[in-house]
PDB file of C-alpha atoms in Angstrom:
ATOM      1  CA  MET A   1      28.802  87.621  67.413  1.00 57.00           C
ATOM      2  CA  SER A   2      33.071  88.355  67.631  1.00 74.00           C
ATOM      3  CA  GLU A   3      33.642  90.716  70.314  1.00 89.00           C
ATOM      4  CA  ARG A   4      33.585  94.531  69.679  1.00 93.00           C
ATOM      5  CA  VAL A   5      37.182  95.795  69.498  1.00 96.00           C
ATOM      6  CA  ILE A   6      36.877  98.905  69.117  1.00 96.00           C
ATOM      7  CA  LEU A   7      33.536 101.461  69.285  1.00 96.00           C
ATOM      8  CA  ILE A   8      33.049 105.226  67.885  1.00 96.00           C
ATOM      9  CA  GLU A   9      29.750 106.483  68.683  1.00 96.00           C
ATOM     10  CA  GLY A  10      28.668 110.355  68.046  1.00 95.00           C
ATOM     11  CA  LEU A  11      32.247 111.263  67.712  1.00 96.00           C
ATOM     12  CA  GLN A  12      33.206 114.549  66.759  1.00 95.00           C
ATOM     13  CA  LYS A  13      36.794 116.702  67.483  1.00 95.00           C
ATOM     14  CA  THR A  14      37.154 120.170  66.552  1.00 93.00           C
ATOM     15  CA  PHE A  15      40.426 122.104  66.573  1.00 92.00           C
ATOM     16  CA  ALA A  16      40.905 125.540  66.929  1.00 88.00           C
ATOM     17  CA  PHE A  17      43.634 127.965  64.845  1.00 86.00           C
ATOM     18  CA  GLY A  18      44.858 131.035  65.402  1.00 84.00           C
ATOM     19  CA  PHE A  19      44.173 134.461  66.581  1.00 83.00           C
ATOM     20  CA  TRP A  20      40.968 134.676  66.036  1.00 87.00           C
ATOM     21  CA  ARG A  21      41.261 130.867  67.283  1.00 86.00           C
ATOM     22  CA  ARG A  22      38.388 130.442  63.911  1.00 89.00           C
ATOM     23  CA  LYS A  23      37.411 126.533  64.667  1.00 90.00           C
ATOM     24  CA  VAL A  24      37.610 123.359  62.144  1.00 89.00           C
ATOM     25  CA  ARG A  25      35.446 120.818  62.875  1.00 90.00           C
ATOM     26  CA  ALA A  26      37.675 117.901  62.157  1.00 92.00           C
ATOM     27  CA  VAL A  27      35.574 114.879  62.289  1.00 94.00           C
ATOM     28  CA  GLU A  28      32.030 114.896  62.628  1.00 94.00           C
ATOM     29  CA  GLU A  29      29.205 112.612  64.081  1.00 93.00           C
ATOM     30  CA  LEU A  30      31.438 109.231  63.390  1.00 95.00           C
ATOM     31  CA  SER A  31      30.541 106.315  64.283  1.00 96.00           C
ATOM     32  CA  LEU A  32      31.126 102.785  63.781  1.00 94.00           C
ATOM     33  CA  GLU A  33      32.275  98.800  64.810  1.00 96.00           C
ATOM     34  CA  VAL A  34      35.088  97.189  64.532  1.00 96.00           C
ATOM     35  CA  HIS A  35      35.506  93.286  65.175  1.00 96.00           C
ATOM     36  CA  GLU A  36      37.886  91.252  66.754  1.00 95.00           C
ATOM     37  CA  GLY A  37      39.443  88.700  63.776  1.00 94.00           C
ATOM     38  CA  GLU A  38      38.774  91.088  60.972  1.00 96.00           C
ATOM     39  CA  ILE A  39      40.487  93.692  58.757  1.00 97.00           C
ATOM     40  CA  PHE A  40      38.861  97.056  58.681  1.00 97.00           C
ATOM     41  CA  GLY A  41      39.609  99.056  55.427  1.00 95.00           C
ATOM     42  CA  PHE A  42      39.045 103.416  57.275  1.00 95.00           C
ATOM     43  CA  LEU A  43      39.641 105.415  53.887  1.00 93.00           C
ATOM     44  CA  GLY A  44      39.513 108.577  52.669  1.00 90.00           C
ATOM     45  CA  PRO A  45      41.343 111.260  50.757  1.00 89.00           C
ATOM     46  CA  ASN A  46      43.777 113.606  52.646  1.00 87.00           C
ATOM     47  CA  GLY A  47      42.332 115.287  54.953  1.00 87.00           C
ATOM     48  CA  ALA A  48      39.213 113.418  55.090  1.00 90.00           C
ATOM     49  CA  GLY A  49      39.667 113.313  59.014  1.00 92.00           C
ATOM     50  CA  LYS A  50      41.906 109.617  59.291  1.00 94.00           C
ATOM     51  CA  THR A  51      44.534 110.300  60.900  1.00 93.00           C
ATOM     52  CA  THR A  52      42.525 112.455  63.682  1.00 95.00           C
ATOM     53  CA  THR A  53      39.890 110.167  64.989  1.00 95.00           C
ATOM     54  CA  ILE A  54      43.006 107.540  64.538  1.00 95.00           C
ATOM     55  CA  LYS A  55      45.198 109.969  67.370  1.00 95.00           C
ATOM     56  CA  ILE A  56      41.474 109.309  69.539  1.00 95.00           C
ATOM     57  CA  LEU A  57      41.355 106.105  69.165  1.00 94.00           C
ATOM     58  CA  MET A  58      44.693 105.525  70.530  1.00 93.00           C
ATOM     59  CA  GLY A  59      44.665 108.158  73.822  1.00 92.00           C
ATOM     60  CA  LEU A  60      46.975 111.170  71.415  1.00 92.00           C
ATOM     61  CA  CYS A  61      44.175 113.540  71.785  1.00 93.00           C
ATOM     62  CA  TYR A  62      40.522 113.838  73.089  1.00 93.00           C
ATOM     63  CA  PRO A  63      37.197 114.055  71.444  1.00 94.00           C
ATOM     64  CA  THR A  64      35.254 116.962  71.342  1.00 94.00           C
ATOM     65  CA  ALA A  65      31.891 114.712  71.659  1.00 95.00           C
ATOM     66  CA  GLY A  66      31.149 110.956  71.783  1.00 95.00           C
ATOM     67  CA  ARG A  67      32.028 107.981  72.610  1.00 95.00           C
ATOM     68  CA  VAL A  68      35.056 106.086  71.938  1.00 96.00           C
ATOM     69  CA  GLU A  69      35.908 102.498  73.648  1.00 95.00           C
ATOM     70  CA  VAL A  70      38.481 100.101  72.565  1.00 96.00           C
ATOM     71  CA  PHE A  71      38.073  96.932  74.326  1.00 95.00           C
ATOM     72  CA  GLY A  72      35.434  97.678  76.417  1.00 92.00           C
ATOM     73  CA  ARG A  73      37.549  99.993  77.905  1.00 94.00           C
ATOM     74  CA  LYS A  74      36.607 104.226  77.506  1.00 94.00           C
ATOM     75  CA  VAL A  75      39.830 105.335  75.721  1.00 92.00           C
ATOM     76  CA  PRO A  76      42.509 105.892  77.298  1.00 89.00           C
ATOM     77  CA  HIS A  77      42.237 103.086  79.953  1.00 92.00           C
ATOM     78  CA  PRO A  78      45.918 101.619  80.658  1.00 91.00           C
ATOM     79  CA  GLU A  79      44.358  97.597  79.636  1.00 91.00           C
ATOM     80  CA  ALA A  80      43.214  98.111  76.966  1.00 92.00           C
ATOM     81  CA  GLN A  81      46.547 100.295  75.829  1.00 90.00           C
ATOM     82  CA  ALA A  82      48.677  96.678  76.417  1.00 91.00           C
ATOM     83  CA  ARG A  83      46.746  94.603  74.007  1.00 93.00           C
ATOM     84  CA  LEU A  84      47.180  97.513  71.460  1.00 94.00           C
ATOM     85  CA  GLY A  85      49.868  97.983  68.349  1.00 95.00           C
ATOM     86  CA  PHE A  86      49.997 101.318  67.166  1.00 96.00           C
ATOM     87  CA  LEU A  87      52.118 102.783  63.690  1.00 95.00           C
ATOM     88  CA  PRO A  88      51.279 106.449  63.160  1.00 93.00           C
ATOM     89  CA  GLU A  89      51.682 107.909  59.506  1.00 87.00           C
ATOM     90  CA  ASN A  90      55.095 109.244  59.889  1.00 85.00           C
ATOM     91  CA  PRO A  91      56.653 107.895  62.787  1.00 86.00           C
ATOM     92  CA  TYR A  92      59.726 109.400  64.052  1.00 87.00           C
ATOM     93  CA  PHE A  93      62.258 107.508  65.187  1.00 91.00           C
ATOM     94  CA  TYR A  94      65.897 107.893  66.987  1.00 90.00           C
ATOM     95  CA  ASP A  95      67.845 107.135  63.932  1.00 89.00           C
ATOM     96  CA  TYR A  96      71.582 106.605  65.386  1.00 93.00           C
ATOM     97  CA  LEU A  97      69.536 103.619  67.326  1.00 96.00           C
ATOM     98  CA  SER A  98      70.273 100.393  65.503  1.00 96.00           C
ATOM     99  CA  GLY A  99      66.956  97.572  64.253  1.00 95.00           C
ATOM    100  CA  ALA A 100      67.891  95.815  67.188  1.00 96.00           C
ATOM    101  CA  GLU A 101      67.769  98.692  70.070  1.00 96.00           C
ATOM    102  CA  LEU A 102      64.376 100.347  68.692  1.00 96.00           C
ATOM    103  CA  LEU A 103      62.696  97.228  68.840  1.00 96.00           C
ATOM    104  CA  ASP A 104      64.791  96.873  73.113  1.00 96.00           C
ATOM    105  CA  LEU A 105      63.389  99.925  73.706  1.00 95.00           C
ATOM    106  CA  ALA A 106      59.520  99.575  73.017  1.00 95.00           C
ATOM    107  CA  GLY A 107      59.558  96.103  74.523  1.00 95.00           C
ATOM    108  CA  ARG A 108      60.837  98.071  77.638  1.00 95.00           C
ATOM    109  CA  LEU A 109      58.595 100.633  77.645  1.00 92.00           C
ATOM    110  CA  SER A 110      56.475  97.801  76.959  1.00 92.00           C
ATOM    111  CA  GLY A 111      57.419  96.213  80.445  1.00 91.00           C
ATOM    112  CA  LEU A 112      59.318  92.655  78.535  1.00 92.00           C
ATOM    113  CA  GLY A 113      62.190  91.680  80.447  1.00 93.00           C
ATOM    114  CA  ALA A 114      65.282  91.361  79.120  1.00 93.00           C
ATOM    115  CA  ALA A 115      65.083  87.538  77.865  1.00 95.00           C
ATOM    116  CA  GLU A 116      61.992  87.898  76.765  1.00 95.00           C
ATOM    117  CA  ARG A 117      62.501  91.084  74.590  1.00 94.00           C
ATOM    118  CA  ARG A 118      65.417  89.722  73.158  1.00 94.00           C
ATOM    119  CA  ALA A 119      62.830  86.471  72.153  1.00 95.00           C
ATOM    120  CA  ARG A 120      60.545  88.663  70.222  1.00 95.00           C
ATOM    121  CA  ALA A 121      62.771  90.895  68.831  1.00 96.00           C
ATOM    122  CA  GLY A 122      64.958  88.683  66.765  1.00 95.00           C
ATOM    123  CA  ARG A 123      61.460  86.820  65.919  1.00 95.00           C
ATOM    124  CA  LEU A 124      59.743  90.161  64.753  1.00 95.00           C
ATOM    125  CA  LEU A 125      63.490  91.082  62.518  1.00 95.00           C
ATOM    126  CA  GLU A 126      62.920  87.810  61.191  1.00 93.00           C
ATOM    127  CA  ARG A 127      58.757  88.079  60.247  1.00 90.00           C
ATOM    128  CA  VAL A 128      59.528  91.690  58.747  1.00 89.00           C
ATOM    129  CA  GLY A 129      62.636  90.550  57.270  1.00 89.00           C
ATOM    130  CA  LEU A 130      65.177  92.965  59.012  1.00 93.00           C
ATOM    131  CA  ALA A 131      67.556  89.982  60.665  1.00 94.00           C
ATOM    132  CA  ASP A 132      70.348  91.201  58.277  1.00 95.00           C
ATOM    133  CA  ALA A 133      69.727  94.767  59.399  1.00 94.00           C
ATOM    134  CA  ALA A 134      69.460  93.723  62.322  1.00 95.00           C
ATOM    135  CA  ALA A 135      72.431  96.114  63.553  1.00 95.00           C
ATOM    136  CA  ARG A 136      72.445  98.915  61.455  1.00 96.00           C
ATOM    137  CA  PRO A 137      71.366 102.541  62.486  1.00 96.00           C
ATOM    138  CA  LEU A 138      67.953 103.435  61.193  1.00 96.00           C
ATOM    139  CA  ARG A 139      69.519 106.789  59.696  1.00 94.00           C
ATOM    140  CA  LYS A 140      70.655 104.339  56.599  1.00 95.00           C
ATOM    141  CA  TYR A 141      67.025 102.307  56.529  1.00 92.00           C
ATOM    142  CA  SER A 142      65.155 102.701  53.300  1.00 88.00           C
ATOM    143  CA  LYS A 143      61.860 103.960  53.287  1.00 84.00           C
ATOM    144  CA  GLY A 144      60.827 100.312  52.884  1.00 83.00           C
ATOM    145  CA  MET A 145      63.037  99.055  55.887  1.00 88.00           C
ATOM    146  CA  LEU A 146      61.444 101.774  58.078  1.00 90.00           C
ATOM    147  CA  GLN A 147      57.750 100.651  57.417  1.00 88.00           C
ATOM    148  CA  ARG A 148      58.749  97.594  58.265  1.00 89.00           C
ATOM    149  CA  ILE A 149      60.687  97.892  61.457  1.00 93.00           C
ATOM    150  CA  GLY A 150      57.908 100.237  62.183  1.00 93.00           C
ATOM    151  CA  ILE A 151      55.439  97.739  62.227  1.00 92.00           C
ATOM    152  CA  ALA A 152      58.115  95.339  63.663  1.00 94.00           C
ATOM    153  CA  GLN A 153      57.304  98.159  67.043  1.00 95.00           C
ATOM    154  CA  ALA A 154      53.893  97.898  67.055  1.00 95.00           C
ATOM    155  CA  LEU A 155      54.213  94.454  66.736  1.00 95.00           C
ATOM    156  CA  ILE A 156      56.741  93.389  70.294  1.00 96.00           C
ATOM    157  CA  ASN A 157      53.666  93.518  73.500  1.00 94.00           C
ATOM    158  CA  ASP A 158      51.441  90.772  71.034  1.00 94.00           C
ATOM    159  CA  PRO A 159      49.047  92.740  70.550  1.00 95.00           C
ATOM    160  CA  LYS A 160      44.825  91.943  70.103  1.00 96.00           C
ATOM    161  CA  LEU A 161      44.551  94.890  68.358  1.00 97.00           C
ATOM    162  CA  VAL A 162      47.161  96.147  65.752  1.00 97.00           C
ATOM    163  CA  VAL A 163      46.184 100.071  64.042  1.00 97.00           C
ATOM    164  CA  LEU A 164      48.472 101.722  61.648  1.00 95.00           C
ATOM    165  CA  ASP A 165      48.149 104.965  59.983  1.00 93.00           C
ATOM    166  CA  GLU A 166      48.476 105.253  56.181  1.00 90.00           C
ATOM    167  CA  PRO A 167      51.644 102.066  56.342  1.00 90.00           C
ATOM    168  CA  MET A 168      51.630 101.524  52.062  1.00 85.00           C
ATOM    169  CA  THR A 169      52.437 105.716  51.410  1.00 77.00           C
ATOM    170  CA  GLY A 170      55.826 105.787  49.891  1.00 73.00           C
ATOM    171  CA  LEU A 171      56.593 102.302  49.119  1.00 80.00           C
ATOM    172  CA  ASP A 172      56.873 100.317  45.400  1.00 82.00           C
ATOM    173  CA  PRO A 173      54.973  97.863  44.809  1.00 86.00           C
ATOM    174  CA  ILE A 174      57.330  95.291  46.637  1.00 84.00           C
ATOM    175  CA  GLY A 175      57.350  96.871  49.895  1.00 81.00           C
ATOM    176  CA  ARG A 176      53.535  96.913  49.165  1.00 86.00           C
ATOM    177  CA  LYS A 177      52.783  93.235  48.491  1.00 88.00           C
ATOM    178  CA  GLU A 178      55.217  92.180  52.079  1.00 86.00           C
ATOM    179  CA  ILE A 179      53.170  94.801  54.164  1.00 87.00           C
ATOM    180  CA  ARG A 180      50.048  93.128  52.673  1.00 91.00           C
ATOM    181  CA  ASP A 181      51.158  90.239  53.091  1.00 91.00           C
ATOM    182  CA  LEU A 182      51.621  90.805  56.996  1.00 90.00           C
ATOM    183  CA  ILE A 183      48.882  92.611  57.374  1.00 93.00           C
ATOM    184  CA  VAL A 184      46.774  89.411  56.131  1.00 94.00           C
ATOM    185  CA  ALA A 185      49.229  87.054  57.945  1.00 93.00           C
ATOM    186  CA  LEU A 186      48.345  88.794  61.565  1.00 94.00           C
ATOM    187  CA  LYS A 187      44.770  88.201  60.619  1.00 94.00           C
ATOM    188  CA  ALA A 188      45.592  84.351  60.137  1.00 95.00           C
ATOM    189  CA  GLU A 189      46.928  84.607  63.944  1.00 93.00           C
ATOM    190  CA  GLY A 190      43.402  86.172  65.424  1.00 93.00           C
ATOM    191  CA  LYS A 191      44.550  89.714  66.141  1.00 95.00           C
ATOM    192  CA  THR A 192      42.376  92.098  64.694  1.00 97.00           C
ATOM    193  CA  VAL A 193      44.003  94.872  62.202  1.00 97.00           C
ATOM    194  CA  PHE A 194      42.498  98.617  61.757  1.00 97.00           C
ATOM    195  CA  PHE A 195      44.193 100.359  58.863  1.00 94.00           C
ATOM    196  CA  SER A 196      43.923 103.956  57.219  1.00 93.00           C
ATOM    197  CA  THR A 197      44.819 104.555  53.603  1.00 87.00           C
ATOM    198  CA  HIS A 198      44.214 105.847  49.939  1.00 81.00           C
ATOM    199  CA  ILE A 199      45.446 103.250  48.398  1.00 83.00           C
ATOM    200  CA  LEU A 200      42.764 101.683  46.915  1.00 87.00           C
ATOM    201  CA  PRO A 201      43.955  98.034  45.446  1.00 85.00           C
ATOM    202  CA  ASP A 202      45.453  96.914  48.367  1.00 85.00           C
ATOM    203  CA  VAL A 203      42.383  97.516  50.943  1.00 90.00           C
ATOM    204  CA  GLU A 204      40.700  95.498  48.113  1.00 88.00           C
ATOM    205  CA  LEU A 205      43.143  92.776  47.898  1.00 89.00           C
ATOM    206  CA  VAL A 206      42.505  92.230  52.149  1.00 93.00           C
ATOM    207  CA  CYS A 207      40.102  94.032  53.700  1.00 94.00           C
ATOM    208  CA  ASP A 208      37.219  91.959  55.586  1.00 94.00           C
ATOM    209  CA  ARG A 209      35.082  95.548  55.809  1.00 95.00           C
ATOM    210  CA  VAL A 210      35.968  99.079  54.543  1.00 95.00           C
ATOM    211  CA  GLY A 211      34.601 102.484  56.114  1.00 95.00           C
ATOM    212  CA  ILE A 212      34.710 105.641  53.998  1.00 94.00           C
ATOM    213  CA  ILE A 213      35.184 109.335  55.394  1.00 93.00           C
ATOM    214  CA  ALA A 214      35.418 112.385  53.372  1.00 91.00           C
ATOM    215  CA  LYS A 215      35.295 115.977  55.204  1.00 90.00           C
ATOM    216  CA  GLY A 216      35.086 114.282  58.257  1.00 91.00           C
ATOM    217  CA  ARG A 217      31.786 112.375  58.047  1.00 93.00           C
ATOM    218  CA  LEU A 218      30.946 108.364  57.853  1.00 94.00           C
ATOM    219  CA  ARG A 219      30.314 107.953  54.083  1.00 93.00           C
ATOM    220  CA  ASP A 220      28.850 104.467  54.087  1.00 92.00           C
ATOM    221  CA  VAL A 221      30.805 101.150  55.970  1.00 94.00           C
ATOM    222  CA  GLY A 222      30.099  97.801  55.368  1.00 93.00           C
ATOM    223  CA  PRO A 223      31.798  94.341  53.549  1.00 93.00           C
ATOM    224  CA  LEU A 224      32.697  95.207  49.720  1.00 87.00           C
ATOM    225  CA  ASP A 225      30.510  92.740  48.307  1.00 85.00           C
ATOM    226  CA  ALA A 226      27.231  94.643  50.420  1.00 89.00           C
ATOM    227  CA  LEU A 227      28.163  98.238  49.345  1.00 89.00           C
ATOM    228  CA  LEU A 228      29.608  97.655  45.825  1.00 86.00           C
ATOM    229  CA  SER A 229      26.250  97.974  43.023  1.00 82.00           C
ATOM    230  CA  PRO A 230      26.171  95.113  41.394  1.00 82.00           C
ATOM    231  CA  ARG A 231      24.878  97.592  37.810  1.00 82.00           C
ATOM    232  CA  VAL A 232      26.747  97.504  35.245  1.00 84.00           C
ATOM    233  CA  LEU A 233      29.045 100.598  34.943  1.00 87.00           C
ATOM    234  CA  GLU A 234      30.502  99.856  31.446  1.00 91.00           C
ATOM    235  CA  ILE A 235      31.027  97.393  28.247  1.00 93.00           C
ATOM    236  CA  GLU A 236      34.760  97.137  26.974  1.00 93.00           C
ATOM    237  CA  VAL A 237      35.165  95.388  23.306  1.00 93.00           C
ATOM    238  CA  VAL A 238      37.882  94.057  21.992  1.00 93.00           C
ATOM    239  CA  LEU A 239      38.687  93.906  18.653  1.00 92.00           C
ATOM    240  CA  GLU A 240      41.356  92.293  16.812  1.00 90.00           C
ATOM    241  CA  ALA A 241      41.075  93.268  12.741  1.00 84.00           C
ATOM    242  CA  ALA A 242      43.220  93.097   9.929  1.00 81.00           C
ATOM    243  CA  ALA A 243      45.970  95.413   8.842  1.00 76.00           C
ATOM    244  CA  GLY A 244      45.130  98.203   6.876  1.00 75.00           C
ATOM    245  CA  LEU A 245      41.074  97.956   8.370  1.00 81.00           C
ATOM    246  CA  ASP A 246      39.950 100.667   8.934  1.00 84.00           C
ATOM    247  CA  LEU A 247      37.422 100.975  11.997  1.00 86.00           C
ATOM    248  CA  GLY A 248      36.979 104.793  12.111  1.00 86.00           C
ATOM    249  CA  PRO A 249      33.213 104.216  11.514  1.00 90.00           C
ATOM    250  CA  LEU A 250      32.891 102.352  15.105  1.00 91.00           C
ATOM    251  CA  ALA A 251      33.862 105.624  16.934  1.00 89.00           C
ATOM    252  CA  PRO A 252      30.084 107.362  16.736  1.00 90.00           C
ATOM    253  CA  LEU A 253      29.074 104.359  18.418  1.00 90.00           C
ATOM    254  CA  CYS A 254      30.681 103.944  21.643  1.00 90.00           C
ATOM    255  CA  ARG A 255      32.021 105.880  23.824  1.00 89.00           C
ATOM    256  CA  ARG A 256      35.844 105.614  23.243  1.00 90.00           C
ATOM    257  CA  LEU A 257      37.456 104.002  20.879  1.00 90.00           C
ATOM    258  CA  ARG A 258      40.921 103.273  21.091  1.00 86.00           C
ATOM    259  CA  PRO A 259      44.072 101.048  19.514  1.00 82.00           C
ATOM    260  CA  ALA A 260      46.360  99.349  21.441  1.00 75.00           C
ATOM    261  CA  ALA A 261      49.114  96.683  20.605  1.00 71.00           C
ATOM    262  CA  GLY A 262      47.271  94.937  17.605  1.00 78.00           C
ATOM    263  CA  THR A 263      43.770  95.269  18.663  1.00 88.00           C
ATOM    264  CA  THR A 264      41.451  97.821  19.315  1.00 89.00           C
ATOM    265  CA  VAL A 265      39.724  98.710  22.565  1.00 91.00           C
ATOM    266  CA  ALA A 266      36.273 100.303  22.875  1.00 91.00           C
ATOM    267  CA  GLN A 267      34.053 101.416  25.501  1.00 91.00           C
ATOM    268  CA  LEU A 268      30.232 101.147  25.112  1.00 91.00           C
ATOM    269  CA  ASP A 269      26.928 101.829  27.308  1.00 90.00           C
ATOM    270  CA  GLY A 270      25.151  98.689  27.152  1.00 86.00           C
ATOM    271  CA  GLU A 271      22.654 100.068  24.441  1.00 89.00           C
ATOM    272  CA  GLN A 272      25.597 100.387  22.033  1.00 91.00           C
ATOM    273  CA  VAL A 273      26.426  97.093  22.793  1.00 92.00           C
ATOM    274  CA  ASP A 274      24.519  95.293  20.066  1.00 93.00           C
ATOM    275  CA  PRO A 275      24.776  97.854  17.125  1.00 93.00           C
ATOM    276  CA  PHE A 276      28.585  98.156  17.740  1.00 93.00           C
ATOM    277  CA  LEU A 277      29.258  94.527  17.318  1.00 93.00           C
ATOM    278  CA  ALA A 278      27.019  94.518  14.117  1.00 94.00           C
ATOM    279  CA  GLN A 279      29.029  97.033  12.550  1.00 92.00           C
ATOM    280  CA  ALA A 280      32.266  95.639  13.471  1.00 91.00           C
ATOM    281  CA  LEU A 281      30.929  92.315  12.123  1.00 93.00           C
ATOM    282  CA  SER A 282      30.534  94.128   8.755  1.00 92.00           C
ATOM    283  CA  LEU A 283      33.361  95.841   8.458  1.00 90.00           C
ATOM    284  CA  GLY A 284      35.147  92.430   8.617  1.00 90.00           C
ATOM    285  CA  ALA A 285      36.749  92.943  12.722  1.00 91.00           C
ATOM    286  CA  HIS A 286      37.589  90.027  14.899  1.00 91.00           C
ATOM    287  CA  VAL A 287      35.873  90.398  18.125  1.00 93.00           C
ATOM    288  CA  VAL A 288      38.304  89.256  20.540  1.00 93.00           C
ATOM    289  CA  SER A 289      36.617  89.756  23.418  1.00 93.00           C
ATOM    290  CA  VAL A 290      33.182  91.827  25.449  1.00 93.00           C
ATOM    291  CA  THR A 291      33.804  91.912  29.214  1.00 93.00           C
ATOM    292  CA  PRO A 292      30.986  94.004  31.849  1.00 92.00           C
ATOM    293  CA  ARG A 293      32.385  96.503  34.299  1.00 89.00           C
ATOM    294  CA  LYS A 294      30.792  96.666  37.343  1.00 86.00           C
ATOM    295  CA  GLU A 295      31.411  98.983  40.021  1.00 85.00           C
ATOM    296  CA  ASN A 296      35.028  98.822  41.640  1.00 85.00           C
ATOM    297  CA  LEU A 297      36.498 100.078  44.746  1.00 88.00           C
ATOM    298  CA  GLU A 298      37.677 103.075  43.317  1.00 86.00           C
ATOM    299  CA  ASP A 299      34.454 103.755  42.043  1.00 85.00           C
ATOM    300  CA  LEU A 300      32.966 103.557  44.894  1.00 87.00           C
ATOM    301  CA  PHE A 301      35.807 105.854  47.200  1.00 88.00           C
ATOM    302  CA  MET A 302      34.757 108.780  44.670  1.00 87.00           C
ATOM    303  CA  ARG A 303      30.810 108.592  44.553  1.00 85.00           C
ATOM    304  CA  GLN A 304      31.413 108.701  47.978  1.00 86.00           C
ATOM    305  CA  THR A 305      33.753 111.402  48.487  1.00 83.00           C
ATOM    306  CA  ALA A 306      32.606 113.734  45.354  1.00 79.00           C
ATOM    307  CA  ALA A 307      28.846 113.299  46.987  1.00 68.00           C
ATOM    308  CA  PRO A 308      27.748 116.708  48.858  1.00 68.00           C
ATOM    309  CA  ALA A 309      27.695 115.770  53.139  1.00 60.00           C
ATOM    310  CA  ALA A 310      24.803 113.614  54.125  1.00 55.00           C
ATOM    311  CA  GLU A 311      23.258 112.154  57.302  1.00 51.00           C
ATOM    312  CA  PRO A 312      26.236 110.044  59.389  1.00 47.00           C
ATOM    313  CA  ALA A 313      26.511 106.302  58.135  1.00 48.00           C
ATOM    314  CA  ALA A 314      24.124 103.916  59.887  1.00 44.00           C
ATOM    315  CA  ARG A 315      25.478 101.206  59.061  1.00 44.00           C
ATOM    316  CA  GLY A 316      28.323 100.893  62.182  1.00 46.00           C
ATOM    317  CA  ALA A 317      28.019  97.979  62.805  1.00 44.00           C
ATOM    318  CA  ALA A 318      26.933  96.138  59.493  1.00 43.00           C
TER     319      ALA A 318
END
């Protein structure tokens, strides 16, 4: 089995707010593991406890209870932190620095010598597509460019574990694809990537395993193919009909009937398929396709986050 990079057991974090110090539990009984070389997606709605968990992993705040280790060291530990790269959700960069100057500063903070800093900064600027903007002040960078330079600074120390908090937020489709491709490339180099997000299509494309958190509790964790139900949720039928052909009689036989460009699309339950197809053919419609739809990550996410809190998930090492 591959090396365990992150271990979280029974993590709790409680904050006190206001004059009366009202206590709010942000994370409750969270347990999971992340192993070397995998891409782990940490999913949850806003306010679920993702960022709090990541801040604890980074040593930026302390747990109320529980055990948190990175590379077998209790957090925070200098040896573990030296092997980490981190991009927070809302990073603050000195916006009068250029991209190259930011990477030089990050390299200094990582203890790199001048020659090594220059060499790594040049390679990383090329890698994240910012070589032409290296001398441009950060205040003139777009949102996507700031995300890319943020990832570059997280990689300046050649970390074995890269932690990214909402790296796709605010990016256009091109920017999201660039970040996805970079995450996959990091895995190919043997690095471990732990990132939080609520943009589910990106997770389905790149993650080996996912953990879903809601209201501070871990609802489920594991590989997607193990978490998704094999049950068919609905069946989609696409019909093609001659101009003027009335398909209205089909509406009572399906969940939903909607016209599309040159076709009509119907959503059906399993028991509706046979009578629906028989009626459609009798009306003179042509069946283009019949497609069963199984549970996807969005369905799983909605099912888990909408469910009432239960006992913590017990598949942290799955």
